[in-house]
Coordinates of C-alpha atoms in Angstrom, one line a residue:
Chain F
X3 CA 3.6 -23.3 -24.9
X4 CA 5.4 -20.8 -27.2
X5 CA 2.8 -18.0 -26.1
X6 CA 3.5 -18.8 -22.5
X7 CA 7.4 -18.3 -23.2
X8 CA 6.6 -15.0 -24.7
X9 CA 4.4 -14.1 -21.8
X10 CA 7.2 -14.8 -19.2
X11 CA 9.7 -13.1 -21.4
X12 CA 7.3 -10.1 -21.3
X13 CA 7.1 -10.3 -17.6
X14 CA 10.9 -10.4 -17.2
X15 CA 11.2 -7.2 -19.5
X16 CA 8.5 -5.6 -17.6
X17 CA 10.5 -6.0 -14.4
X18 CA 13.9 -5.0 -15.9
X19 CA 12.4 -1.7 -17.0
X20 CA 9.8 -0.9 -14.4
X21 CA 11.6 -2.1 -11.2
X22 CA 13.5 1.2 -10.3
X23 CA 10.2 3.0 -10.8
X24 CA 8.8 1.1 -7.6
X25 CA 11.4 3.2 -5.6
X26 CA 9.8 6.3 -6.9
X27 CA 6.4 5.2 -5.8
X28 CA 7.5 4.6 -2.2
X29 CA 9.4 7.6 -2.0
X30 CA 6.4 9.9 -3.5
X31 CA 4.0 8.1 -1.1
X32 CA 6.3 9.1 1.9
X33 CA 6.9 12.6 0.6
X34 CA 2.9 13.2 0.3
X35 CA 2.4 11.8 3.7
X36 CA 4.8 14.4 5.0
X37 CA 3.4 17.2 2.9
X38 CA 6.4 17.3 0.4
X39 CA 6.3 17.0 -3.4
X40 CA 8.8 14.2 -3.6
X41 CA 11.5 13.4 -6.2
X42 CA 10.9 13.5 -10.0
X43 CA 9.2 10.2 -11.4
X44 CA 12.2 9.5 -13.1
X45 CA 14.9 10.0 -10.2
X46 CA 15.8 6.4 -9.8
X47 CA 16.8 5.9 -13.5
X48 CA 18.8 9.3 -13.4
X49 CA 20.9 7.9 -10.2
X50 CA 21.5 4.7 -12.0
X51 CA 22.6 6.5 -14.9
X52 CA 24.8 8.8 -13.2
X53 CA 26.3 5.9 -11.1
X54 CA 26.9 3.8 -14.3
X55 CA 29.0 6.7 -15.7
X56 CA 31.3 6.9 -12.8
X57 CA 34.4 4.7 -12.0
X58 CA 34.9 2.8 -8.9
X59 CA 37.4 3.4 -6.2
X60 CA 38.8 0.3 -4.3
X61 CA 40.3 0.4 -0.8
X62 CA 43.7 -1.4 -0.7
X63 CA 42.3 -3.7 2.1
X64 CA 39.8 -5.1 -0.2
X65 CA 40.2 -8.4 -2.4
X66 CA 38.3 -9.8 -5.4
X67 CA 35.6 -10.8 -3.3
X68 CA 34.5 -7.1 -2.7
X69 CA 34.4 -6.8 -6.6
X70 CA 32.5 -9.9 -6.8
X71 CA 29.9 -9.0 -4.4
X72 CA 27.7 -6.6 -6.5
X73 CA 28.0 -8.6 -9.5
X74 CA 26.9 -11.8 -7.7
X75 CA 24.1 -10.1 -6.0
X76 CA 22.5 -8.7 -9.4
X77 CA 23.0 -12.0 -11.0
X78 CA 21.4 -14.0 -8.4
X79 CA 18.4 -11.7 -8.3
X80 CA 18.1 -12.0 -12.0
X81 CA 18.2 -15.7 -11.8
X82 CA 15.4 -15.6 -9.2
X83 CA 13.4 -13.2 -11.6
X84 CA 13.2 -16.0 -14.3
X85 CA 12.0 -18.5 -11.6
X86 CA 9.1 -16.3 -10.3
X87 CA 5.7 -16.4 -12.2
X88 CA 4.2 -13.1 -13.6
X89 CA 0.5 -12.7 -13.5
X90 CA -0.4 -16.3 -12.8
X91 CA 1.4 -17.6 -16.1
X92 CA 4.3 -20.0 -15.6
X93 CA 7.6 -18.5 -15.2
X94 CA 10.5 -18.5 -17.8
X95 CA 12.1 -21.5 -15.8
X96 CA 10.0 -24.1 -14.1
X97 CA 10.5 -27.3 -12.6
X98 CA 9.5 -29.3 -9.5
X99 CA 11.3 -27.8 -6.2
X100 CA 12.2 -24.3 -7.9
X101 CA 11.1 -22.8 -4.8
X102 CA 14.2 -23.7 -2.9
X103 CA 16.4 -22.5 -5.7
X104 CA 14.8 -19.1 -5.6
X105 CA 15.1 -19.0 -1.9
X106 CA 18.7 -20.0 -2.0
X107 CA 19.5 -17.8 -5.0
X108 CA 18.5 -14.9 -2.7
X109 CA 20.4 -16.4 0.1
X110 CA 23.7 -16.5 -2.2
X111 CA 23.2 -12.9 -3.0
X112 CA 23.0 -12.0 0.6
X113 CA 25.9 -14.1 1.4
X114 CA 28.0 -12.4 -1.1
X115 CA 26.8 -9.0 0.1
X116 CA 27.8 -9.9 3.6
X117 CA 31.3 -11.2 2.6
X118 CA 32.0 -7.9 0.6
X119 CA 31.1 -5.9 3.5
X120 CA 33.4 -8.0 5.8
X121 CA 36.0 -7.9 3.2
X122 CA 36.3 -3.9 3.7
X123 CA 37.7 -4.5 7.3
X124 CA 35.6 -1.9 8.8
X125 CA 34.0 -2.6 12.0
X126 CA 30.9 -0.7 11.1
X127 CA 30.4 -3.0 8.1
X128 CA 31.1 -6.0 10.1
X129 CA 28.3 -4.8 12.5
X130 CA 25.8 -4.4 9.7
X131 CA 26.7 -7.8 8.0
X132 CA 26.3 -9.1 11.6
X133 CA 22.7 -8.0 11.7
X134 CA 21.8 -8.8 8.2
X135 CA 22.9 -12.4 8.8
X136 CA 20.9 -12.7 12.0
X137 CA 17.7 -11.2 10.7
X138 CA 17.7 -13.0 7.3
X139 CA 18.5 -16.3 9.2
X140 CA 15.2 -15.7 11.1
X141 CA 13.3 -14.5 7.9
X142 CA 14.2 -17.2 5.6
X143 CA 12.5 -20.2 7.6
X144 CA 9.3 -18.0 7.6
X145 CA 9.4 -17.6 4.0
X146 CA 10.2 -21.2 3.3
X147 CA 7.6 -22.4 5.5
X148 CA 5.0 -20.0 4.1
X149 CA 5.8 -21.4 0.5
X150 CA 5.6 -24.9 1.7
X151 CA 2.0 -24.1 3.1
X152 CA 0.9 -22.9 -0.4
X153 CA 2.5 -26.0 -1.7
X154 CA 0.5 -28.1 0.5
X155 CA -2.6 -26.2 -0.6
X156 CA -2.1 -26.3 -4.2
X157 CA -0.3 -29.8 -4.3
X158 CA 2.7 -28.5 -6.2
X159 CA 6.3 -27.7 -5.3
X160 CA 7.0 -25.5 -8.3
X161 CA 6.5 -21.8 -7.8
X162 CA 4.6 -21.7 -11.4
X163 CA 2.5 -24.6 -10.3
X164 CA 1.6 -23.0 -7.0
X165 CA 0.7 -19.6 -8.4
X166 CA -1.1 -21.0 -11.5
X167 CA -3.4 -23.1 -9.3
X168 CA -4.3 -20.6 -6.6
X169 CA -7.8 -19.1 -7.3
X170 CA -10.2 -17.1 -5.5
X171 CA -11.5 -20.5 -4.2
X172 CA -8.5 -21.0 -2.0
X173 CA -9.3 -17.7 -0.2
X174 CA -13.2 -18.5 0.1
X175 CA -12.7 -22.2 0.9
X176 CA -11.7 -24.2 4.1
X177 CA -8.2 -22.9 3.8
X178 CA -8.8 -19.1 4.1
X179 CA -7.2 -18.7 7.5
X180 CA -4.3 -20.5 6.2
X181 CA -3.9 -18.3 3.2
X182 CA -4.3 -15.1 5.4
X183 CA -1.5 -16.3 7.6
X184 CA 0.8 -16.9 4.9
X185 CA 0.2 -13.6 3.3
X186 CA 0.8 -11.9 6.6
X187 CA 3.9 -13.8 6.8
X188 CA 5.1 -12.7 3.3
X189 CA 4.5 -9.1 4.1
X190 CA 6.6 -9.2 7.0
X191 CA 9.2 -11.2 5.2
X192 CA 8.9 -8.6 2.3
X193 CA 9.7 -5.4 4.8
X194 CA 12.6 -7.4 6.1
X195 CA 14.3 -8.7 3.1
X196 CA 14.1 -5.3 1.3
X197 CA 15.4 -3.6 4.4
X198 CA 12.4 -1.5 5.0
X199 CA 10.8 0.0 8.1
X200 CA 9.8 -1.4 10.7
X201 CA 13.1 -3.6 10.4
X202 CA 15.7 -1.4 8.9
X203 CA 15.4 2.3 7.6
X204 CA 16.7 2.8 4.2
X205 CA 17.1 6.5 4.8
X206 CA 19.0 6.4 8.1
X207 CA 22.6 7.7 7.9
X208 CA 23.9 6.8 11.3
X209 CA 26.1 3.7 11.1
X210 CA 24.8 2.5 14.6
X211 CA 21.4 1.9 13.4
X212 CA 21.8 1.0 9.9
X213 CA 21.6 -2.8 8.7
X214 CA 21.5 -2.9 4.8
X215 CA 22.8 0.5 4.0
X216 CA 25.8 0.4 6.1
X217 CA 27.2 -2.9 4.1
X218 CA 27.1 -1.0 0.8
X219 CA 28.8 2.2 2.2
X220 CA 32.3 1.4 0.7
X221 CA 30.8 0.6 -2.8
X222 CA 30.6 3.4 -5.5
X223 CA 30.1 4.0 -9.0
X224 CA 29.1 1.1 -11.2
X225 CA 29.2 -1.4 -8.2
X226 CA 26.7 0.8 -6.2
X227 CA 24.6 0.9 -9.5
X228 CA 24.4 -2.9 -9.5
X229 CA 23.5 -3.0 -6.0
X230 CA 20.8 -0.4 -6.3
X231 CA 19.5 -2.1 -9.4
X232 CA 19.5 -5.5 -7.4
X233 CA 17.6 -3.9 -4.6
X234 CA 14.9 -2.6 -7.0
X235 CA 14.7 -5.9 -8.6
X236 CA 14.3 -7.6 -5.1
X237 CA 11.4 -5.5 -4.4
X238 CA 9.9 -6.6 -7.7
X239 CA 10.6 -10.4 -7.3
X240 CA 9.5 -10.8 -3.7
X241 CA 6.4 -8.5 -4.5
X242 CA 5.4 -10.9 -7.1
X243 CA 5.0 -13.5 -4.3
X244 CA 2.5 -11.2 -2.6
X245 CA 0.7 -9.9 -5.7
X246 CA 0.0 -13.6 -6.8
X247 CA -1.8 -14.2 -3.4
X248 CA -3.6 -10.9 -3.1
X249 CA -5.3 -11.2 -6.5
X250 CA -5.4 -14.6 -7.5
X251 CA -7.9 -14.2 -10.5
X252 CA -7.0 -15.7 -13.9
X253 CA -9.0 -13.9 -16.6
X254 CA -7.5 -16.0 -19.5
X255 CA -6.1 -13.0 -21.2
X256 CA -2.2 -12.5 -20.6
X257 CA -2.4 -8.7 -21.0
X258 CA -5.3 -8.3 -18.6
X259 CA -3.5 -10.5 -16.0
X260 CA -0.4 -8.4 -16.4
X261 CA -2.3 -5.1 -16.0
X262 CA -3.9 -6.4 -12.8
X263 CA -0.6 -7.7 -11.4
X264 CA 1.1 -4.4 -12.2
X265 CA -1.6 -2.5 -10.5
X266 CA -1.3 -4.8 -7.5
X267 CA 2.4 -4.3 -7.4
X268 CA 2.0 -0.5 -7.4
X269 CA -0.6 -0.8 -4.6
X270 CA 1.8 -2.9 -2.6
X271 CA 4.5 -0.1 -3.0
X272 CA 2.1 2.4 -1.7
X273 CA 1.3 0.3 1.2
X274 CA 5.2 0.1 1.7
X275 CA 5.4 3.9 1.8
X276 CA 2.5 4.3 4.0
X277 CA 3.9 1.7 6.5
X278 CA 7.2 3.6 6.5
X279 CA 5.3 7.0 7.1
X280 CA 3.0 5.7 10.0
X281 CA 5.1 3.0 11.8
X282 CA 8.2 3.8 13.8
X283 CA 11.0 1.7 13.2
X284 CA 11.3 -1.3 15.9
X285 CA 14.2 -1.1 18.6
X286 CA 17.0 -3.5 17.4
X287 CA 16.1 -5.7 20.2
X288 CA 12.4 -6.2 19.2
X289 CA 13.0 -7.0 15.7
X290 CA 13.7 -10.9 16.4
X291 CA 10.3 -10.8 18.1
X292 CA 8.6 -9.6 15.0
X293 CA 10.3 -12.3 12.9
X294 CA 9.4 -14.7 15.5
X295 CA 5.8 -13.6 15.1
X296 CA 6.0 -14.2 11.3
X297 CA 7.4 -17.6 11.8
X298 CA 4.9 -18.5 14.0
X299 CA 2.2 -17.2 11.7
X300 CA 3.6 -19.2 8.7
X301 CA 3.5 -22.3 11.0
X302 CA -0.1 -22.0 11.8
X303 CA -1.2 -23.1 8.3
X304 CA -0.6 -26.5 9.4
X305 CA -3.7 -26.5 11.2
X306 CA -6.0 -26.1 8.5
X307 CA -4.1 -28.0 5.8
X308 CA -2.7 -31.0 7.4
X309 CA -5.8 -32.7 9.0
Chain N
X17 CA -15.9 -20.1 7.0
X18 CA -16.9 -17.8 9.9
X19 CA -16.2 -20.4 12.6
X20 CA -12.6 -20.8 10.9
X21 CA -12.0 -17.1 11.0
X22 CA -13.0 -16.8 14.7
X23 CA -10.6 -19.8 15.4
X24 CA -7.8 -17.9 13.5
X25 CA -8.4 -14.8 15.3
X26 CA -8.4 -16.8 18.7
X27 CA -5.2 -18.3 17.9
X28 CA -3.5 -15.0 17.3
X29 CA -5.2 -13.5 20.4
X30 CA -3.6 -16.5 22.5
X31 CA -0.2 -16.0 20.9
X32 CA -0.4 -12.4 21.7
X33 CA -1.0 -13.1 25.2
X34 CA 2.0 -15.4 25.1
X35 CA 4.2 -12.5 23.6
X36 CA 3.1 -9.2 25.3
X37 CA 4.7 -7.4 27.9
X38 CA 2.1 -4.8 28.4
X39 CA -0.6 -5.7 31.2
X40 CA -3.3 -3.5 29.8
X41 CA -2.9 -5.4 26.4
X42 CA -3.3 -8.8 28.3
X43 CA -6.4 -7.3 29.8
X44 CA -7.8 -6.4 26.3
X45 CA -6.8 -9.7 25.0
X46 CA -8.5 -11.7 27.8
X47 CA -11.7 -9.5 26.9
X48 CA -11.2 -10.2 23.1
X49 CA -10.8 -13.9 23.8
X50 CA -13.9 -14.0 25.9
X51 CA -15.8 -12.4 23.0
X52 CA -14.6 -14.7 20.3
X53 CA -15.2 -17.7 22.5
X54 CA -18.9 -16.4 23.0
X55 CA -19.2 -15.9 19.1
X56 CA -17.7 -19.2 18.4
X57 CA -20.3 -20.9 20.9
X58 CA -23.0 -19.1 19.0
X59 CA -21.7 -19.9 15.3
X60 CA -21.0 -23.4 16.1
X61 CA -24.3 -24.3 17.7
X62 CA -26.4 -26.8 15.7
X63 CA -29.9 -25.7 15.2
X64 CA -31.7 -22.5 16.7
X65 CA -30.7 -21.4 20.3
X66 CA -33.3 -21.4 22.8
X67 CA -34.2 -18.2 24.9
X68 CA -32.2 -19.7 27.9
X69 CA -29.1 -20.1 25.9
X70 CA -29.3 -16.6 24.4
X71 CA -29.7 -15.1 27.8
X72 CA -26.8 -17.2 29.2
X73 CA -24.6 -16.3 26.2
X74 CA -25.3 -12.6 26.7
X75 CA -24.9 -12.5 30.5
X76 CA -21.5 -14.5 29.8
X77 CA -20.6 -12.0 27.3
X78 CA -21.4 -8.8 29.4
X79 CA -19.7 -10.2 32.6
X80 CA -16.4 -11.5 30.7
X81 CA -16.0 -8.6 28.0
X82 CA -17.1 -5.8 30.1
X83 CA -17.3 -6.3 33.6
X84 CA -14.1 -8.3 34.5
X85 CA -12.0 -6.2 32.1
X86 CA -13.4 -3.0 33.8
X87 CA -12.6 -4.4 37.3
X88 CA -9.0 -5.5 35.9
X89 CA -8.4 -2.0 34.5
X90 CA -9.4 -0.5 37.7
X91 CA -7.0 -2.5 39.6
X92 CA -4.2 -1.8 37.2
X93 CA -4.9 1.9 37.2
X94 CA -5.0 2.0 41.2
X95 CA -1.7 -0.2 41.4
X96 CA 0.1 1.9 38.8
X97 CA 1.7 -0.9 36.8
X98 CA 2.0 -0.8 33.1
X99 CA 4.3 -3.8 32.0
X100 CA 5.8 -6.9 33.2
X101 CA 9.5 -5.9 33.4
X102 CA 11.3 -9.1 34.6
X103 CA 9.1 -12.3 33.5
X104 CA 10.3 -15.6 34.6
X105 CA 10.2 -16.7 30.9
X106 CA 11.2 -14.1 28.2
X107 CA 8.8 -13.1 25.6
X108 CA 10.5 -14.6 22.6
X109 CA 10.9 -17.9 24.3
X110 CA 7.3 -17.4 25.3
X111 CA 6.2 -17.0 21.9
X112 CA 7.7 -20.2 20.6
X113 CA 6.3 -22.1 23.9
X114 CA 3.0 -20.7 22.4
X115 CA 3.7 -22.4 19.1
X116 CA 4.6 -25.7 20.6
X117 CA 1.3 -25.5 22.7
X118 CA -0.6 -24.7 19.7
X119 CA 0.8 -27.9 17.9
X120 CA 0.3 -30.0 20.9
X121 CA -3.5 -28.8 21.4
X122 CA -4.2 -29.6 17.8
X123 CA -2.6 -32.9 18.1
X124 CA -4.2 -33.7 21.3
X125 CA -7.5 -32.7 20.0
X126 CA -7.3 -35.1 17.1
X127 CA -6.5 -38.0 19.5
X128 CA -9.0 -37.3 22.4
X129 CA -11.8 -39.8 22.2
X130 CA -14.7 -37.5 21.9
X131 CA -18.4 -38.2 22.5
X132 CA -20.6 -38.8 19.4
X133 CA -22.1 -35.4 18.0
X134 CA -19.2 -33.5 19.8
X135 CA -17.7 -30.2 18.2
X136 CA -15.1 -29.9 15.7
X137 CA -11.7 -30.8 16.5
X138 CA -10.4 -27.4 16.0
X139 CA -12.8 -26.0 18.4
X140 CA -11.6 -28.4 21.2
X141 CA -7.9 -27.4 20.1
X142 CA -8.7 -23.8 20.7
X143 CA -10.2 -24.4 24.2
X144 CA -7.0 -26.4 25.1
X145 CA -4.9 -23.7 23.7
X146 CA -6.6 -21.1 25.9
X147 CA -6.2 -23.3 28.9
X148 CA -2.6 -23.8 28.4
X149 CA -2.3 -20.2 27.9
X150 CA -3.8 -19.4 31.2
X151 CA -1.7 -22.0 33.0
X152 CA 1.5 -20.6 31.2
X153 CA 0.6 -17.1 32.5
X154 CA -0.1 -18.2 36.0
X155 CA 3.4 -20.1 36.0
X156 CA 5.7 -17.7 34.1
X157 CA 4.6 -14.3 35.3
X158 CA 5.4 -12.5 38.5
X159 CA 2.7 -9.8 38.7
X160 CA -0.4 -10.9 40.7
X161 CA -2.4 -9.3 38.0
X162 CA -1.0 -11.2 35.1
X163 CA -1.7 -14.4 36.9
X164 CA -5.2 -13.5 37.8
X165 CA -5.6 -13.0 33.9
X166 CA -4.1 -16.4 33.3
X167 CA -6.8 -17.6 35.7
X168 CA -9.5 -16.0 33.5
X169 CA -8.0 -17.3 30.2
X170 CA -8.0 -20.8 31.6
X171 CA -11.7 -20.4 32.7
X172 CA -12.5 -19.1 29.0
X173 CA -11.1 -22.3 27.7
X174 CA -13.1 -24.5 30.0
X175 CA -16.1 -22.6 29.1
X176 CA -15.7 -23.6 25.5
X177 CA -14.8 -27.1 26.2
X178 CA -17.8 -27.8 28.5
X179 CA -20.4 -27.3 25.9
X180 CA -18.3 -29.1 23.4
X181 CA -18.0 -32.4 25.6
X182 CA -21.1 -32.4 27.4
X183 CA -23.8 -32.0 25.0
X184 CA -26.8 -31.7 27.4
X185 CA -27.5 -28.9 30.1
X186 CA -23.9 -27.8 30.9
X187 CA -25.2 -24.2 31.1
X188 CA -26.5 -24.3 34.7
X189 CA -22.9 -25.5 35.9
X190 CA -21.4 -22.8 33.7
X191 CA -23.5 -20.1 35.4
X192 CA -22.4 -21.2 38.6
X193 CA -18.7 -21.1 37.6
X194 CA -19.1 -17.7 36.1
X195 CA -20.4 -16.3 39.4
X196 CA -17.3 -18.0 41.1
X197 CA -14.9 -16.5 38.7
X198 CA -16.7 -12.9 38.9
X199 CA -16.1 -12.9 42.7
X200 CA -12.7 -14.4 42.5
X201 CA -11.6 -11.3 40.2
X202 CA -13.5 -9.0 42.5
X203 CA -11.5 -10.2 45.5
X204 CA -8.2 -10.4 43.6
X205 CA -8.7 -6.5 42.7
X206 CA -9.1 -5.7 46.4
X207 CA -6.1 -8.0 47.4
X208 CA -3.8 -6.4 44.7
X209 CA -4.8 -3.0 46.4
X210 CA -3.8 -4.1 49.6
X211 CA -0.6 -5.8 48.6
X212 CA 0.3 -2.6 46.7
X213 CA -0.5 -0.4 49.9
X214 CA 1.6 -2.5 51.9
X215 CA 4.6 -3.3 49.9
X216 CA 4.7 -0.7 47.2
X217 CA 4.5 -3.5 44.3
X218 CA 2.8 -6.6 43.4
X219 CA 5.5 -9.0 42.6
X220 CA 4.2 -12.4 44.1
X221 CA 7.8 -13.6 44.7
X222 CA 8.8 -11.3 47.4
X223 CA 5.8 -12.6 49.5
X224 CA 7.8 -15.6 50.3
X225 CA 10.0 -13.2 52.4
X226 CA 7.2 -12.4 54.9
X227 CA 7.4 -13.8 58.3
X228 CA 5.3 -13.4 61.4

């Protein structure tokens, strides 16, 4: 019991320290694919440190909601981090139904980002908020339905229970197609939630095409650092949902499990970088179709599980 | 496990047929569908296959995965169409209709009274989904070629259902049907070419304006 708590704390500490590094992996992969060298390895950390030293400027149009936005975003993602198991071990907090808490903590964070964007009174930010609300409303049912499928396969409604019980047998047994469909859904939701190509382009600077980036345009200094850090943690938290599925091996040694999970996480980021280099961003009007496909695939597990 | 993977792939191919706007991708989908269905027939067959069955399966595979798609592609190229621009039902709605059809097929396959020794309900479900895909394409698309593809998809579904239901000797019937389908698609190719030459498009709707 105590050992489990320490292992979970170790997982959280790893996330807090290493999550900005995931950005480096993505950026470096993209740079390599384009024939450039890419930013220094510690660049995300330097950026965060630089932002934290700066003060913030607030427009006179904004209210306390605008200031609360980044804080709530970071707080909710930290809460979600405590609920997601690392390397097949139970998470710091776990109880029946924590799946819903995780999904809605992410939802609350997004809600406040959207409110803060609307609070600036800028029409561009309103447009970004509009798109974010639309796409996440389409992505959330897919995520929940996929997790529900995992719950039905493993007979648990807690994230720790689900990821603790998934083994290689789940992939090799009769549920194999269901698992693959759920995995595919998670990958699409991962790219959507983290504002990555093919849904959103994190490097674009044209307001007409931006989704997530346009919502944080008016934040600066410490606020922007909070948002950037929360974004990095989100890459980590949702990434854990995928790595737990891709490599469901429990060796018995907490250290070995952690190393395997970390390696999977880094490979996942290289995958994201490759997708960003090789795939064009979808036209805005086509994105709902992609999320629709994610939803349909997450619904297909029913065929193999509920018989 | 192999049969379950084939069923999963078939589901994806069918859903792609619901959601795609490109006609050439529809042709590839229907070829893939036929290929997977032949594989499914081989995998789910109990005991060793006789040489008649092997011959029949390979002939079906050749006709459905190579000959018919080649004919279709030729018709496409000569008519110069690439995508269905204004379908009667939009693609997002189509995708969800596809999901509903999948659900309905699985439910119906569980409920259908099956003869003893018949196939796995999921195989029947996949056959039903392929048939519904075909019917949907015929109803909801305007281009003559999409409708012909729908007809083929429907035939693919029936092709799987027949051995699943009739345990003995459906092969000879299927061979006859295969010939009919081949001739049907052949004639369709010629007709599309003629419609195209006459009216410069192949939308079925506008044929209703014809008068003598």
